Structures are given as structure tokens and as C-alpha cells.
Short mmCIF file of C-alpha atoms in Angstrom, two decimals:
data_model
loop_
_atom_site.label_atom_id
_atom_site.label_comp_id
_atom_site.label_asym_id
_atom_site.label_seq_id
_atom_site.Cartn_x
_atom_site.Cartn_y
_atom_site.Cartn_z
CA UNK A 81 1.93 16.87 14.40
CA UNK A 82 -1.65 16.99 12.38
CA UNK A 83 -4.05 14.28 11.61
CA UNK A 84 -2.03 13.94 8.61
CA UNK A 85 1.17 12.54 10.40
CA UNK A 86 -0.33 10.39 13.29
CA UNK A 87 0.24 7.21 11.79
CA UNK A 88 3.44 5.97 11.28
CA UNK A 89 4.96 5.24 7.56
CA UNK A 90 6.40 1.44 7.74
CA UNK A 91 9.61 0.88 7.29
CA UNK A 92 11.23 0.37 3.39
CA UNK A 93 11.50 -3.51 3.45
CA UNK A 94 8.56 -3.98 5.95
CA UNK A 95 6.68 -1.89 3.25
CA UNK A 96 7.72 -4.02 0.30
CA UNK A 97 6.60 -7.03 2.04
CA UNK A 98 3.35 -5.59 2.96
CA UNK A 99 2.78 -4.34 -0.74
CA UNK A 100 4.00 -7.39 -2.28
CA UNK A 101 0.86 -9.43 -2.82
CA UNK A 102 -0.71 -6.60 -4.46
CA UNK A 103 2.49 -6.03 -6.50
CA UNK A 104 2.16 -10.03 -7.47
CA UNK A 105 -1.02 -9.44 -8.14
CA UNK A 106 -0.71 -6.32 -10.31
CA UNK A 107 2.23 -7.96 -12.27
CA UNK A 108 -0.07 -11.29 -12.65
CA UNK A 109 -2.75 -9.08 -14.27
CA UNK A 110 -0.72 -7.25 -16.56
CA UNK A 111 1.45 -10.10 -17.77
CA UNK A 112 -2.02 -11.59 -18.87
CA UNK A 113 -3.03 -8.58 -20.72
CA UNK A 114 0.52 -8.49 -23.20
CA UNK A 115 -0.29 -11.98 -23.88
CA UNK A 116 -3.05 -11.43 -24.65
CA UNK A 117 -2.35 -8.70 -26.99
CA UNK A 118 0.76 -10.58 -28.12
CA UNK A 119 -1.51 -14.07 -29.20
CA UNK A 120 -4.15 -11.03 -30.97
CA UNK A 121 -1.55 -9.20 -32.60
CA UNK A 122 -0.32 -12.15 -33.80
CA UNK A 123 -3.52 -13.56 -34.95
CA UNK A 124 -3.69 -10.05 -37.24
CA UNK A 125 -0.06 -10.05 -38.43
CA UNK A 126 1.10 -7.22 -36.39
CA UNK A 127 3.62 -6.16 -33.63
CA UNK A 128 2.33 -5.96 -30.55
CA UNK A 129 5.78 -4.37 -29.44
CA UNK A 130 5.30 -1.73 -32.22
CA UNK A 131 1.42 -1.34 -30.80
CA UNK A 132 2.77 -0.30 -27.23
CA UNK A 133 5.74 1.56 -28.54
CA UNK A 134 5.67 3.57 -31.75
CA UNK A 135 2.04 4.45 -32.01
CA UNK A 136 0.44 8.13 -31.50
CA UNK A 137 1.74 9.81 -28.21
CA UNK A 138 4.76 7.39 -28.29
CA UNK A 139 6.08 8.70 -31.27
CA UNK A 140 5.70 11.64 -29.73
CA UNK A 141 7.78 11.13 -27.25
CA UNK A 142 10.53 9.36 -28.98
CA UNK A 143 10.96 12.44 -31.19
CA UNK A 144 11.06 14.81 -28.46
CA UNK A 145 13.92 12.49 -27.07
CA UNK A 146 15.21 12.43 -30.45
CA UNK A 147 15.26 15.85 -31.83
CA UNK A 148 14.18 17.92 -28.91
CA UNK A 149 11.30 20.17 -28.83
CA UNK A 150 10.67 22.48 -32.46
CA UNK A 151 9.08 19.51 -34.36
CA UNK A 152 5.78 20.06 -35.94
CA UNK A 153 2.99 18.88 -38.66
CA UNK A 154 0.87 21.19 -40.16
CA UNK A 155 -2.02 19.41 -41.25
CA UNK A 156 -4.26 20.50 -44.59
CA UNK A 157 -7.27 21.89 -42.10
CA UNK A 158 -4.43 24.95 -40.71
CA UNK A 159 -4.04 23.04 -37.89
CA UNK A 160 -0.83 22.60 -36.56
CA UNK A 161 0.51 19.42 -34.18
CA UNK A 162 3.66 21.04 -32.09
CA UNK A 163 6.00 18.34 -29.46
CA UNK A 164 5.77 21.31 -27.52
CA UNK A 165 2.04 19.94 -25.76
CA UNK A 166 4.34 16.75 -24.65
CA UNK A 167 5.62 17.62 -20.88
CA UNK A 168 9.62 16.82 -20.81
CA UNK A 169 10.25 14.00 -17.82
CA UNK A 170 9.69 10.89 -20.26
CA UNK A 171 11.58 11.60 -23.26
CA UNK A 172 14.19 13.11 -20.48
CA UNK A 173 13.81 9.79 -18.97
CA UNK A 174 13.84 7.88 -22.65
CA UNK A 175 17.33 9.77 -24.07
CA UNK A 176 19.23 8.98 -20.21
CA UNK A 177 18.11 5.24 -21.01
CA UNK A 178 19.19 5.49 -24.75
CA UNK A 179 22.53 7.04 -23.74
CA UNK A 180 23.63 4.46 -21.07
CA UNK A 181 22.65 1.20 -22.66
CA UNK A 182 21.60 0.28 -26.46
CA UNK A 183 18.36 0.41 -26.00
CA UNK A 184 16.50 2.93 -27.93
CA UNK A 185 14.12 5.52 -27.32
CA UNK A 186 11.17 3.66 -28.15
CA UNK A 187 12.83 0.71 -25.84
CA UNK A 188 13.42 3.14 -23.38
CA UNK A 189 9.82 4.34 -23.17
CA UNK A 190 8.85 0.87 -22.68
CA UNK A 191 11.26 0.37 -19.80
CA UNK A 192 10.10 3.58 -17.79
CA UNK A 193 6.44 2.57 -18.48
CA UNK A 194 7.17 -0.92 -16.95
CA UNK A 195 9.09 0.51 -14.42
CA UNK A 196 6.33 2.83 -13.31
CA UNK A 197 3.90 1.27 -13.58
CA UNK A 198 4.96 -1.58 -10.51
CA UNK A 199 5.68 2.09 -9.00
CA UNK A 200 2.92 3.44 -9.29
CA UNK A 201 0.90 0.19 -8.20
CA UNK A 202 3.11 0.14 -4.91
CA UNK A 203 2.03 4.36 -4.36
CA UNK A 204 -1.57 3.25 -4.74
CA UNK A 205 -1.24 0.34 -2.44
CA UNK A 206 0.51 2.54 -0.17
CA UNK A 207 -2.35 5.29 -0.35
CA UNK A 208 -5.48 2.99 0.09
CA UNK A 209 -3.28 0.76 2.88
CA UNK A 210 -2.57 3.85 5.28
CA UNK A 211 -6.50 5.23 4.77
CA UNK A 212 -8.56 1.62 4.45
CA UNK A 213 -6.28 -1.19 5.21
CA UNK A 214 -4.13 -3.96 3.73
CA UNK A 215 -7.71 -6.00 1.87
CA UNK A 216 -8.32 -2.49 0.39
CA UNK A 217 -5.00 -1.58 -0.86
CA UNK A 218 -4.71 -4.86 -2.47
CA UNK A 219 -8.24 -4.49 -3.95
CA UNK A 220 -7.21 -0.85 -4.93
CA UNK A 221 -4.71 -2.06 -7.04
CA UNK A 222 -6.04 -4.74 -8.63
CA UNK A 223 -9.10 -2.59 -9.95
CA UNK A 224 -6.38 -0.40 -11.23
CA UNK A 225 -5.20 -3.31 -13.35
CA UNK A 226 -7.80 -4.24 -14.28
CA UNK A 227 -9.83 -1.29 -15.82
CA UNK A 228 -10.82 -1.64 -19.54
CA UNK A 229 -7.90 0.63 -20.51
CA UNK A 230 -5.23 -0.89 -18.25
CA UNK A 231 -2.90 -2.15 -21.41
CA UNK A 232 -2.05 1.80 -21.40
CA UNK A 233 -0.46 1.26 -18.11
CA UNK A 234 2.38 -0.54 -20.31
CA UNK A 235 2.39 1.28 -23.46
CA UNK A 236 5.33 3.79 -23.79
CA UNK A 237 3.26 6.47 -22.42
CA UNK A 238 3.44 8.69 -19.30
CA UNK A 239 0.37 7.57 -17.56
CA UNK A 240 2.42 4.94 -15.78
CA UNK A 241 4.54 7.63 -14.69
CA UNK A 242 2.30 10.33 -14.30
CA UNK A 243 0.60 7.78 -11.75
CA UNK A 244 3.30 6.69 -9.84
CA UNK A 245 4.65 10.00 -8.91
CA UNK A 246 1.20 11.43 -7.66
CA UNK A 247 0.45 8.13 -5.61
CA UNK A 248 3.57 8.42 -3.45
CA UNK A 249 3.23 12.70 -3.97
CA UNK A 250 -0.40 11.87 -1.94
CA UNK A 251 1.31 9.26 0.03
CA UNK A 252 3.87 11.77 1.42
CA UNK A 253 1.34 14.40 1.98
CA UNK A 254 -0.70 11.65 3.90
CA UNK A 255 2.35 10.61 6.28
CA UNK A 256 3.60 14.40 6.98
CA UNK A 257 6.47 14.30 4.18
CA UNK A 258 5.92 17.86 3.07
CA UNK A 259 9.30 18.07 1.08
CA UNK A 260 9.06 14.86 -0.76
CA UNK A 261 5.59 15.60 -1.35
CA UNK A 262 6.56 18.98 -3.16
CA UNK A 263 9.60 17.04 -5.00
CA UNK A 264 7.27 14.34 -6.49
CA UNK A 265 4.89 16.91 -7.37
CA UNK A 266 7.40 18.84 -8.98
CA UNK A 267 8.35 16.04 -11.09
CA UNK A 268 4.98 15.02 -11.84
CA UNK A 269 4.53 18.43 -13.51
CA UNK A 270 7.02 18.02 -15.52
CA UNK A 271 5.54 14.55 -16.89
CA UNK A 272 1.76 15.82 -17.58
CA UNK A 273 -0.37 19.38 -17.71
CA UNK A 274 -2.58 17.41 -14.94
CA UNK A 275 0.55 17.52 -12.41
CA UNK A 276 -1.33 20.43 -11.28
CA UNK A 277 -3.80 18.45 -9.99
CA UNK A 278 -0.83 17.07 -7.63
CA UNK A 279 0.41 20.82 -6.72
CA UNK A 280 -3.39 21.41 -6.21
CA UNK A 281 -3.61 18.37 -3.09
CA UNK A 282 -0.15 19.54 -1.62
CA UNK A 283 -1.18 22.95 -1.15
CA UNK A 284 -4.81 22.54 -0.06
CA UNK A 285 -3.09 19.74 2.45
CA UNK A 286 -0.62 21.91 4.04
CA UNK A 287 -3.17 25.06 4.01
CA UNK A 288 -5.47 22.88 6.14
CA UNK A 289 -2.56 21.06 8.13
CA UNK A 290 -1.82 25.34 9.09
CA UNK A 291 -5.60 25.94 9.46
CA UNK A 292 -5.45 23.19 12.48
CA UNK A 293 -2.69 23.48 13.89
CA UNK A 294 -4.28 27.02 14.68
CA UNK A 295 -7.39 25.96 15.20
CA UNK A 296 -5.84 23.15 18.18
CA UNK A 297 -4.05 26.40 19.44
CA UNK A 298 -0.62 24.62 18.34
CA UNK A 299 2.29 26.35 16.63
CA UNK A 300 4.74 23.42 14.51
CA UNK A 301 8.28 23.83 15.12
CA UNK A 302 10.44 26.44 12.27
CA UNK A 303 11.86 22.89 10.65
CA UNK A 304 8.44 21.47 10.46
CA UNK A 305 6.85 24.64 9.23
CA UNK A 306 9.55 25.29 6.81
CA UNK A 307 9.47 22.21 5.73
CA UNK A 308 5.31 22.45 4.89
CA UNK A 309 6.61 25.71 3.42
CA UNK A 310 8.95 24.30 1.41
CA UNK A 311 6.72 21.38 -0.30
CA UNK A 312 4.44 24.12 -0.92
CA UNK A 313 7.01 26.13 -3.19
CA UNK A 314 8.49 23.38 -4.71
CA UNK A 315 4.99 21.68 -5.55
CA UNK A 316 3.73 24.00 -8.44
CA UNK A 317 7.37 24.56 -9.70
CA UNK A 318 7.16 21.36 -12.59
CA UNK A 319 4.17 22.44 -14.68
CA UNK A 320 4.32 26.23 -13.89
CA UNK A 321 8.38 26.39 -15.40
CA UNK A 322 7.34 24.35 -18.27
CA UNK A 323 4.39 26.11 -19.27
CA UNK A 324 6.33 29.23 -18.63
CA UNK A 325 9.54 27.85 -20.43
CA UNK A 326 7.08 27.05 -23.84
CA UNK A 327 5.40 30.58 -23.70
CA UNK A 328 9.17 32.19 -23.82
CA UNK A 329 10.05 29.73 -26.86
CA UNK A 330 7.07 30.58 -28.53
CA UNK A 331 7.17 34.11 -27.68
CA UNK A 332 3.34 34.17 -26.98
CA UNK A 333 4.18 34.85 -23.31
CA UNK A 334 2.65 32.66 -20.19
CA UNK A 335 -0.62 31.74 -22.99
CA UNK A 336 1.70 30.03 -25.12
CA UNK A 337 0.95 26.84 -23.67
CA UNK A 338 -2.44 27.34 -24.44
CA UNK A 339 -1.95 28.63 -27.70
CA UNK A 340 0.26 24.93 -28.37
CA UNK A 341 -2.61 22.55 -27.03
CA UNK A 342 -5.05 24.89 -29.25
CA UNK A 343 -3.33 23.76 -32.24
CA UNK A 344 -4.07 20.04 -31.39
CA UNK A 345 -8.07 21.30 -30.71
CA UNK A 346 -7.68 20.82 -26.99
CA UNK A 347 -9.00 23.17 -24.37
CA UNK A 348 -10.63 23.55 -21.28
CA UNK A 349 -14.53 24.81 -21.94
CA UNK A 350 -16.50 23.26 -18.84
CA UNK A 351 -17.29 19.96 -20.92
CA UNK A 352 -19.36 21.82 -23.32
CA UNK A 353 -18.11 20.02 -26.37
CA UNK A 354 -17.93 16.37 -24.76
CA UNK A 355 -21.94 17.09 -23.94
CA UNK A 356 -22.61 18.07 -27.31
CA UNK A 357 -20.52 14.88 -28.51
CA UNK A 358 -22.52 12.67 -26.08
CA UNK A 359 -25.42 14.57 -27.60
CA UNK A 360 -24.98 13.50 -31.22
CA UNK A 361 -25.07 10.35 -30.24
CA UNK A 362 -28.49 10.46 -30.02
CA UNK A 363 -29.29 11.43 -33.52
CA UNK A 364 -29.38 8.04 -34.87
CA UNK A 365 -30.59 4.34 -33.89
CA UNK A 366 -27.42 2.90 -34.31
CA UNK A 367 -25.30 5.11 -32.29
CA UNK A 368 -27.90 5.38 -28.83
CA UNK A 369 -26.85 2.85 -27.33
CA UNK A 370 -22.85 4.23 -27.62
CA UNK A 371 -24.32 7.54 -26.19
CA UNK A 372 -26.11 5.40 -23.34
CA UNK A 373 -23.10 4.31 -22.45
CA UNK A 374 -20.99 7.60 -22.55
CA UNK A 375 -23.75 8.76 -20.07
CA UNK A 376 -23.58 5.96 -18.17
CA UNK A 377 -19.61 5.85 -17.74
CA UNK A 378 -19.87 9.68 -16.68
CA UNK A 379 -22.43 8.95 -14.06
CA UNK A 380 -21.07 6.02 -12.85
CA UNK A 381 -17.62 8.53 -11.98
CA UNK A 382 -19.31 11.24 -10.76
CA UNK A 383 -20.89 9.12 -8.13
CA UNK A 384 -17.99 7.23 -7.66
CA UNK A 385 -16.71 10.48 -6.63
CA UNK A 386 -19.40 11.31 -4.57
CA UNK A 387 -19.20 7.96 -2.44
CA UNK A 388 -15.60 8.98 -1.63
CA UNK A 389 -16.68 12.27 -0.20
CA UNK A 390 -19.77 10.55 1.56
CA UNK A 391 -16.63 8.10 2.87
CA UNK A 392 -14.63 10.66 3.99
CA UNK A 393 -11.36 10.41 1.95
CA UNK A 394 -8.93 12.02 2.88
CA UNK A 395 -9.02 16.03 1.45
CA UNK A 396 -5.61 15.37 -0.45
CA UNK A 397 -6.94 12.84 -2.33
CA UNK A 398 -10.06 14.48 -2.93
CA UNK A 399 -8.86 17.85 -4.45
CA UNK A 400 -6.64 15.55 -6.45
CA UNK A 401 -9.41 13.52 -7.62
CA UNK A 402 -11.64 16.25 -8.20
CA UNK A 403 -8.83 18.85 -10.53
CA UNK A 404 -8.09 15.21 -12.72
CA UNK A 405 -11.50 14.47 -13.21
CA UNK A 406 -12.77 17.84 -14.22
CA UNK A 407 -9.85 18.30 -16.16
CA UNK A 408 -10.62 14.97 -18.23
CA UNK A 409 -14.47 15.21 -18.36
CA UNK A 410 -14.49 19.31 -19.29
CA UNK A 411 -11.78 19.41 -21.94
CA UNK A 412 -12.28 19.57 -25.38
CA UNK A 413 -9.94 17.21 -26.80
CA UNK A 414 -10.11 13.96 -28.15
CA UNK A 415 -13.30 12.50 -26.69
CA UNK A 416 -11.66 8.76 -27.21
CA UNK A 417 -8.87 9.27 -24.73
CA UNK A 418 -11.09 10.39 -21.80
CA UNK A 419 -10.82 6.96 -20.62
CA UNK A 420 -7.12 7.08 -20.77
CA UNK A 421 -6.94 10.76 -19.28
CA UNK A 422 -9.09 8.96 -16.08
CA UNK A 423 -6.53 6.21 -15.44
CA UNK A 424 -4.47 8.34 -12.80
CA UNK A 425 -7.71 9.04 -11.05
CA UNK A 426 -7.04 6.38 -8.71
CA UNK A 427 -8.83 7.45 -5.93
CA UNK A 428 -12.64 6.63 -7.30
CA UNK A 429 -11.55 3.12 -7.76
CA UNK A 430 -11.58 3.45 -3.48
CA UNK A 431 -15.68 3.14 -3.11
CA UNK A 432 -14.83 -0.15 -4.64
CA UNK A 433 -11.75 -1.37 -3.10
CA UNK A 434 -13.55 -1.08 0.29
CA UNK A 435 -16.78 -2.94 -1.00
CA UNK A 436 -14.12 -6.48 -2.55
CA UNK A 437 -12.18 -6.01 0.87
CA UNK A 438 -15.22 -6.98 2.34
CA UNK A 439 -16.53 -9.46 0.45
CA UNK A 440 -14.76 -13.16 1.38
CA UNK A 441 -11.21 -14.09 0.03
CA UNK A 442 -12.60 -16.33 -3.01
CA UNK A 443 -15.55 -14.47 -4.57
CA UNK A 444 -13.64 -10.96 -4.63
CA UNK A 445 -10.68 -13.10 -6.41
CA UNK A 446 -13.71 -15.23 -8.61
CA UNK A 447 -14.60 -10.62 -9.74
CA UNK A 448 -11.10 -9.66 -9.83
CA UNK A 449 -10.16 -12.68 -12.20
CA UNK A 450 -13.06 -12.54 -14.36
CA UNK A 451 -12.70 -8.76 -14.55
CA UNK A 452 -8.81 -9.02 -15.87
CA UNK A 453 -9.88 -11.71 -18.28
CA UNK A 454 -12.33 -9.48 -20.20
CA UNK A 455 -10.04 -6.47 -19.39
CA UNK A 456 -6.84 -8.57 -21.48
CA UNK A 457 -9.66 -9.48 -24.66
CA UNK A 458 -10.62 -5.75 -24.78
CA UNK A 459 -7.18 -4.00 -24.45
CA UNK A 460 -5.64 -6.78 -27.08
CA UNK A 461 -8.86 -5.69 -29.64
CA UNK A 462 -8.80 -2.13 -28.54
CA UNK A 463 -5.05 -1.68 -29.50
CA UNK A 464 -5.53 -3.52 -32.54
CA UNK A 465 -8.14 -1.56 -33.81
CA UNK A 466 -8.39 2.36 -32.78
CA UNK A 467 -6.23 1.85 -30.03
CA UNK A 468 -6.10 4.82 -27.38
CA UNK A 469 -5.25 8.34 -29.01
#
């Protein structure tokens, strides 16, 4: 036994009871933000079903479930836009859905996003209940709902997904479950290039869970080492066969991946090009106070980040926190979808959980409630207009 595995996971029922008032609470919040999208769409003449299910990445998607990988678009600037940057778990998920009932692919998005996303609400629940208690996992997910970009949670996209299977990947690594741990890390490689992040906590987890077992001068059993052993090997196996699998069909080796998500303009180069973004916004009047708050929202996550290691999480959820963050904040993509590529970061909304838990019953629901109002009015105008990329 480590530290990891001294507290005992409830049981499945006894868990869904203890979850369910955040799960209410979480389905509450987002039920508020499609109507509100629904009244806004409808106030502009447009679908707010086609909004969450057959704009940019969703379309994606859908044609991957559609035609399989191959498809491209070469734009006039040489660059070229290959399915091949879109990890295979949702359309997977989207063409089993399409093939056992009439719902489409598009439909079938929209089901697994739904789906997940009460999923991954219950894994965060379950992760800030076993570190901080019941008030905190509730607060936990209800910040989660409520974040300016929480409408993604039920657009046809895999951050639902993505979400849900590294919350219950962290969960298992927090209760000892080293083989469902590895499993759900697997699978979350296969949904996102950031499942490393996942891999990333399992191994640093079990490396440490060795280191003091040693260190307490105690040698675990051959199942329960194997079993450590065994999420370890299985944990990397999602993202590393896929990016592996893409550099053999493009015949550019174990780069190809790279060479894909070049074509798109995205890259990892230590957040050079977001700080020269961030940067131009301070060329002009008009645009300062955008750049103000680009500087702002980075600051306010980096010390978010910094409270959590001040609070001692847990190191799971810190490597986690740490490889999705850097990974969102240092690439060179799309600088509009950093918000979005933050949503699975979970873990900094913690500092804050812990701070509403303490506050009394009715002002932390007086926050919460305000919060998910504005949240609803900006993800109804946000997907109206630019919408996330």
C-alpha cells in the first residue's frame, strides 16, 4: 500500500449518490447555457444545433467518421489542412453510434459530448472529493461549468471526452488502480495529442509510488507490482500508436505527426509566438486593453497553478496540470482556442473550489449562480459570432 491507496474508493451506487448534487448541479448549469444559446440563435436566425454540431473541429470529426482518415484542403497560402491532426476515439465513437441507431455522425458527436461530459463532471467530483472533500468536489465542478468557455463542454467536440477519461485516469491513479489508470490513459490518447499529459501523471505516480515503497523499506506484492507495471505500459500506448500509426501512413516516419499539425501552423516553440501575439496587442489604443487581458488570463493560471503546488495537490494531478498547461500556453496554434485547449485543466479550478467550500451555503451558490448566468450570455454570443476554433 502507498499514500496513494490509503483511502478507500466508495462503493458504485454510494458514489453516485455522493456525486449526485454536483451532477444536478452541473446538468442545471449546462441546460441554462443551450437555452441560452438556443433563445440567441434564435434571435439571429440560426441553428443552434448546427452551432454545436457541424462547425470547425466537428466537421472534422464527422468526416473522419465518414470517410476515414486521407481527407485534406489545400488552401491558396500552400498550406495544407489533413484529418490526420484529429486523434481517432470520437469519430470511432461517432460511426459505432451511426451504425446502431439512425442517428448520424454529427448526432452522434453530440451524444458522446453529452454523455461525457456528466462523465467527466462525476471524474472531477470524484478527484477533488477524495483530495478536499464533498463542499470542494461540488464547488470543483460547478466552476468547471461554469467557465466562460463551458458551452464547448457540449459541442460535438472531444474536450468532453478528453476530460472525462483523464479525471477518472487521475482518479484511479489516486485510489491505487494502476491498470485502469493505464486503460483510461490509453484511451485518452487516442482522443487528443494532450493524452500525454495523462501517460505523463501515471508514470510519474507509479515511479514515486516505487520510490516509497523503497524508501519505507517495503517491497509490494508481484500482483501489485505488476499491476503498477502494467498501467505503466499500457499508459503511453494511445497517443504513442497513433502518432506512430500517422508517421507510417505518411511515410515521414515517427515526425509525421509533426509534419501533419505543421500544415495547420501548430507547433510547440516555448510560447514564443503567443508572446509576440500578446505583444502586438500593444501596438494600438484600441487593442491594449485585449492584450491586458491576455496577460491577465495567463497570470491569473500560472498562479492558479502555483497555489495548487503551495496546497499540496497531489503530484498526479500536478504533472498533469503542468504538461496541459504548457502544452496550451507554449504552442503556436490558434491563439483563440487557448481557452478551449485549458478546459481539461481541471485541476487549477482546485485553489478555488477550496476557497467557495468555505464560504457559507448561500453566498457561494449567490457566485456560482451569477457566474453561470454571465457564463450562458457569453457562450450563446461567443458561438454566434467567432465561436471557438
Amino acid at each position: 500500500m502507498t499514500d496513494l491507496e490509503t483511502r478507500a474508493a466508495p462503493s458504485r451506487a454510494g458514489a453516485l449518490r455522493r456525486a449526485a448534487p454536483a451532477l444536478l448541479g452541473y446538468a442545471t448549469v449546462r441546460v441554462l447555457g443551450l437555452i441560452a444559446l438556443a433563445l440567441w440563435s434564435a434571435a439571429r436566425d440560426k441553428s443552434a444545433y448546427t452551432l454545436l454540431t457541424a462547425r470547425w473541429d466537428a466537421l472534422w470529426y464527422t468526416r473522419v467518421a465518414e470517410l476515414g482518415y486521407g481527407y485534406e484542403v489545400r488552401l491558396p497560402n500552400g498550406d495544407v489542412h489533413s484529418n490526420l491532426a484529429f486523434f481517432p476515439l470520437l469519430p470511432w465513437l461517432e460511426r459505432l453510434l451511426a451504425a446502431v441507431s439512425p442517428l448520424s455522425y454529427a448526432d452522434g458527436g453530440f451524444v458522446v459530448s453529452l454523455c461525457a461530459s456528466i462523465a467527466a463532471a462525476w471524474g472531477i467530483f470524484a478527484v477533488a472529493d477524495h483530495v478536499y472533500g464533498h463542499r470542494a468536489g461540488v464547488c470543483a465542478v460547478l466552476l468547471w461549468a461554469v467557465l466562460p468557455v463551458g458551452i464547448v463542454q457540449s459541442m460535438a467536440y472531444s474536450e468532453s471526452l478528453f476530460t472525462a477519461l483523464a479525471a477518472w485516469a487521475l482518479y484511479a491513479v489516486l485510489t491505487g488502480r494502476w491498470v485502469a489508470a493505464g486503460s483510461l490513459a490509453l484511451l485518452a490518447g487516442l482522443t487528443r495529442p494532450v493524452g500525454m499529459a495523462v501517460a505523463a501523471a501515471v508514470w510519474v505516480a507509479a515511479i514515486d509510488s516505487f520510490a516509497r515503497d523503497r524508501r519505507a523499506g517495503s517491497t509490494p506484492g508481484p500482483g501489485p507490482g505488476a499491476r503498477r507495471v502494467l498501467g505503466m505500459l499500457l499508459a503511453p500506448l494511445g497517443t504513442a500508436g497513433y502518432v506512430l500509426w500517422v508517421g507510417h501512413r505518411t511515410g515521414e516516419g515517427p515526425l509525421g505527426y509533426l509534419d501533419v499539425q505543421a500544415g495547420w501552423r501548430n507547433g510547440f516553440d516555448g510560447g514564443h509566438a503567443f508572446a509576440r501575439f500578446v505583444g502586438e496587442k500593444f501596438t494600438s489604443i484600441s487593442s491594449v486593453p485585449a492584450g491586458v487581458g491576455l496577460i491577465l488570463g495567463v497570470a491569473s493560471v500560472v498562479w492558479l497553478y502555483g497555489v495548487g503546488v503551495r496546497q499540496r495537490q497531489p503530484l498526479p494531478l500536478l504533472v498533469y496540470t503542468g504538461v496541459v498547461t504548457a502544452l496550451a500556453l507554449c504552442a503556436s496554434s490558434y491563439f483563440g482556442s487557448k481557452p478551449r485547449l485549458l478546459l481539461p485543466a481541471f485541476p487549477l479550478l482546485l485553489p478555488l473550489a477550496l476557497a467557495l467550500a468555505r464560504l457559507r451555503s448561500r453566498r457561494s451558490a449567490l457566485v456560482l449562480g451569477s457566474v453561470a448566468v454571465l457564463s450562458a450570455g457569453y457562450g450563446a454570443f461567443w458561438l454566434n459570432g467567432s465561436g471557438p476554433p
